[in-house]
Amino acid sequence: MTLVGQSTPLIDWDWVGRNLDQIVDRTWQHLGLTAISVLLGLVISVGLAVVALRWRWTYPPITWVTGLLYTIPSLALFALLVPIVGLNATNAVIALTSYTLLIIIRNLVAGIDGVPASVMEAADGMGYTRQGRFWRMEVPLALPAIIAGLRIATVTTVGLVTVTAVLGLGGYGFFILRGLNTFFWTQILVGVVLSVVLATLLDVGFIWLERLLSPWARRGR
Amino acid sequence: MADDVMIRLENLRKVFPGSPRPAVDDLSMEIGRGECVTLIGPSGCGKTTTLKMINRIIEPTSGQITIDGRNAMSIPPHELRRSIGYVIQQIGLFPHRTIAQNIGTVPALLGWDDTRIYDRVEELVETVGLDPEMLGRYPSELSGGQQQRVGVARALAADPPVLLMDEPFGAVDPIVRKHLQAEFHQLQDDLGKTVVFVTHDVDEAIFLGNRMAILEMGGVLAQYDAPEKILAEPASPFVERFLGGERGLKRLALLPVKDAGLARGPFVDVTAGPDEARRVMEANSVDWLGLLDGDRLLGWVDGSRVGSSPLRELEPRPFLVTLDSEDSLRTALDAVVTGHARVAVVVDNGMYRGMLDLEAIAGEVTE
Amino acid sequence: MTVWEEVRAFLTDPATWSGPDSIPARLWEHLWISVVAVVIAAILVLPLAVWLGHIRRGSGVASTVVNIGRALPSFGILAISFLILVQLGAGVGEPWAVLVALIALAAPPLFTNTVTGIQSVEASTVEAARGMGLTGKEVLSRVEIPLSTPLVVEGLRIATVQVIATATLGALVAWGGLGRYIVDGFARQDMGRLIVGAVLVGLLAVLAELGLGALQRASAPKGARRGDIGNPAQRSTV
Ligand SMILES: Nc1ncnc2c1ncn2[C@@H]1O[C@H](COP(=O)(O)OP(=O)(O)O)[C@@H](O)[C@H]1O
Ligand SMILES: [Mg+2]
């Protein structure tokens, strides 16, 4: 297939070869934005989940607010942050982080809530202290749910990073936006394909991590 | 005598917040060292609450708990619990830990070193009759009965003097339950732990308890005594109703056949002559003859064949119903009734001990 | 100029209120394309989803759809859709590329929720209905569809909010809608335009979420209502 009116092929492998440096740079940018946002999201979510678990009444308002944040389209959130933090990486990280909160908090709370009452009672009966029970029972048993939350948050964030191209960042999204503005199909395809590949690799990575950290959850009878 | 009391409950009372009536009210009882006490009563009568107050999973509203001479309230709960084995109906194995790690939980909490824990775990697996191959598995890979054995092993791990069990066999199917009960009975004989065993199954309470404590709604102690005493003399109409309509049969379950008066019956040695054989049949007014070789049981022959040839040359037929002298009279009755046999012979390792018929068993019921 | 002054300046500009780049025009573009996309997606996938749910064969397909859907970035789908339609001869600035992308994004939540909804009707309920002599079609129309309505409406909510959010990105492929203000605001360093556009887009998405959330609760049979605003986490954000 060739571009209408032009004779450039759809994929210009030469361009890819000439721009490997740039592709590597954008890979790091994409990964960096994703990692910082998800890690920050995890830290904030753990804090909020601790609050929600200790004071149950705070859980509905916490999910309500993070749910509304999640609903605001990213382009709008980047724009709304401009007058506050400017047009930079901070802006992107704040917005991306805020999108991870709902998913991670829900999974943290559901994971801890999902620990069977009988396990908690047995742990008490065996003589665990409250702290011991939390770290040795509740956290490991919630791990599959927690990792599942991180997995969804990460894959979602990889997709969203592409939109930060409007802030001059974008990771692979930079190629997509540049390609759209210059009608250079190769760049669009490279941006989209690499972004999907990155999301899939991270997805598989999390599945592998979950198996590694909770072998007991997969070996059914 | 005080030294022989392992657990003493004095005026124990629990009122849950927001509940108008106490779940357990003014409960006082003593449980002897090495004794297995079964705690039984209708659902919601406070059995679980009572049990959980002993290891302070539930704090009493008022009253005293003394364990081995020490005030339970003066010991930090987690330390107290490490010295008390605890088994619950839902088992509550830790899904993320292997069977070996589950069993080694309390020793690990007590800071035993790894080899000591490992040795102990191996020993316990044998004690509760599990395949050592299972040690590396996770709980979800075991059947319900196996899981409950692990639950028992885990409770025994640090060799606690006291064992609390809350309907431990309630969730397994009836056949496995019977197995587990028999095994636990044997285990208790061997280990001599002080056990408080909650159940709502009267037969289980009778079978396992040295003494039975029957609770009424609101955690009021209705009767506390040996099962045969309670069955023979229920203290109140409530206890009588609770024990159900088969009190006589239940009591039979507690009596071994060896304690019943066994009859010699129409049995002769194979060396006896035909005259003696006929005389014995007549004396017992039956038309069959049991044959013995010394004390060894050979079988029986029809009366019509006596005299046709020497007893030694007749081919004896096996008895339909044979019992061990440790079997209960209830088993004997059941065997006779379902075996459509007139008599049950009691044999230990092939040696004849005597025989029972329906009338003899009925005599024990009315006694 | 402060941000507020810029916002005021934008709002008092007559071009903001009439003409092709006015708020009413942009809002209209944004709304019609969203509604049309959801309706077309529903027409395309609901029959298949209902059938797969009815024969109880859809859950595997549904979970695959969810996983693939998450890994594909909305922006990427939009860009690819633009690329393909331009290749096929569509003009730059026409809505077709955006419409196609929005349909593609609306389809998965409608599909998975419908399949799950129909399959979540308990087998014993279906069996009882059959036992009373209902035909397969009657089971579907009288039992499975009514009982799965809340989940289908939830799919509608998820799809609509996702479509409204993604339509914003349409401005990045040379189309209009409210996202135009944001993209132009960035390009022209026009803070007033940027903020007004962002607020309008945010409000529209939140209103759709809350409004359809209310519809979802109203569609639930009595006794099966849930307290919260639905579960936004089931869709991916844009
Ligand atoms: N945590 C609790 N809070 C309030 N009431 C309770 C609690 N646990 C038990 N109860 C009540 O106390 C009574 C006794 O319960 P329980 O000891 O569990 O009975 P059971 O004899 O069946 O084990 C019941 O009426 C029960 O509803
Ligand atoms: Mg109970």
PDB file of N, CA and C and ligand atoms in Angstrom, chain B residues 43-44 46-49 89 166-167 198, ligand 2:
ATOM      1  N   SER B  43     -27.638 -24.189  68.816  1.00  0.00           N
ATOM      2  CA  SER B  43     -26.933 -23.148  68.080  1.00  0.00           C
ATOM      3  C   SER B  43     -27.202 -21.772  68.702  1.00  0.00           C
ATOM      4  N   GLY B  44     -26.143 -21.016  68.907  1.00  0.00           N
ATOM      5  CA  GLY B  44     -26.286 -19.665  69.463  1.00  0.00           C
ATOM      6  C   GLY B  44     -26.329 -19.629  70.976  1.00  0.00           C
ATOM      7  N   GLY B  46     -23.854 -19.954  73.002  1.00  0.00           N
ATOM      8  CA  GLY B  46     -22.670 -19.350  73.612  1.00  0.00           C
ATOM      9  C   GLY B  46     -21.458 -20.264  73.700  1.00  0.00           C
ATOM     10  N   LYS B  47     -21.479 -21.382  72.985  1.00  0.00           N
ATOM     11  CA  LYS B  47     -20.343 -22.313  73.030  1.00  0.00           C
ATOM     12  C   LYS B  47     -19.071 -21.649  72.501  1.00  0.00           C
ATOM     13  N   THR B  48     -19.183 -21.080  71.297  1.00  0.00           N
ATOM     14  CA  THR B  48     -18.026 -20.454  70.674  1.00  0.00           C
ATOM     15  C   THR B  48     -17.528 -19.284  71.523  1.00  0.00           C
ATOM     16  N   THR B  49     -18.467 -18.507  72.021  1.00  0.00           N
ATOM     17  CA  THR B  49     -18.096 -17.361  72.856  1.00  0.00           C
ATOM     18  C   THR B  49     -17.300 -17.831  74.072  1.00  0.00           C
ATOM     19  N   GLN B  89     -13.698 -24.742  62.936  1.00  0.00           N
ATOM     20  CA  GLN B  89     -14.412 -25.481  61.894  1.00  0.00           C
ATOM     21  C   GLN B  89     -13.963 -25.089  60.503  1.00  0.00           C
ATOM     22  N   ASP B 166     -13.192 -25.859  68.081  1.00  0.00           N
ATOM     23  CA  ASP B 166     -14.555 -25.381  67.834  1.00  0.00           C
ATOM     24  C   ASP B 166     -15.139 -26.099  66.621  1.00  0.00           C
ATOM     25  N   GLU B 167     -15.974 -27.069  66.863  1.00  0.00           N
ATOM     26  CA  GLU B 167     -16.582 -27.893  65.820  1.00  0.00           C
ATOM     27  C   GLU B 167     -15.558 -28.265  64.751  1.00  0.00           C
ATOM     28  N   VAL B 198     -15.836 -28.044  71.339  1.00  0.00           N
ATOM     29  CA  VAL B 198     -17.198 -27.594  71.082  1.00  0.00           C
ATOM     30  C   VAL B 198     -17.791 -28.395  69.941  1.00  0.00           C
TER      31      VAL B 198
HETATM   32 MG    MG D   2     -20.272 -21.751  67.333  1.00  0.00          MG
END
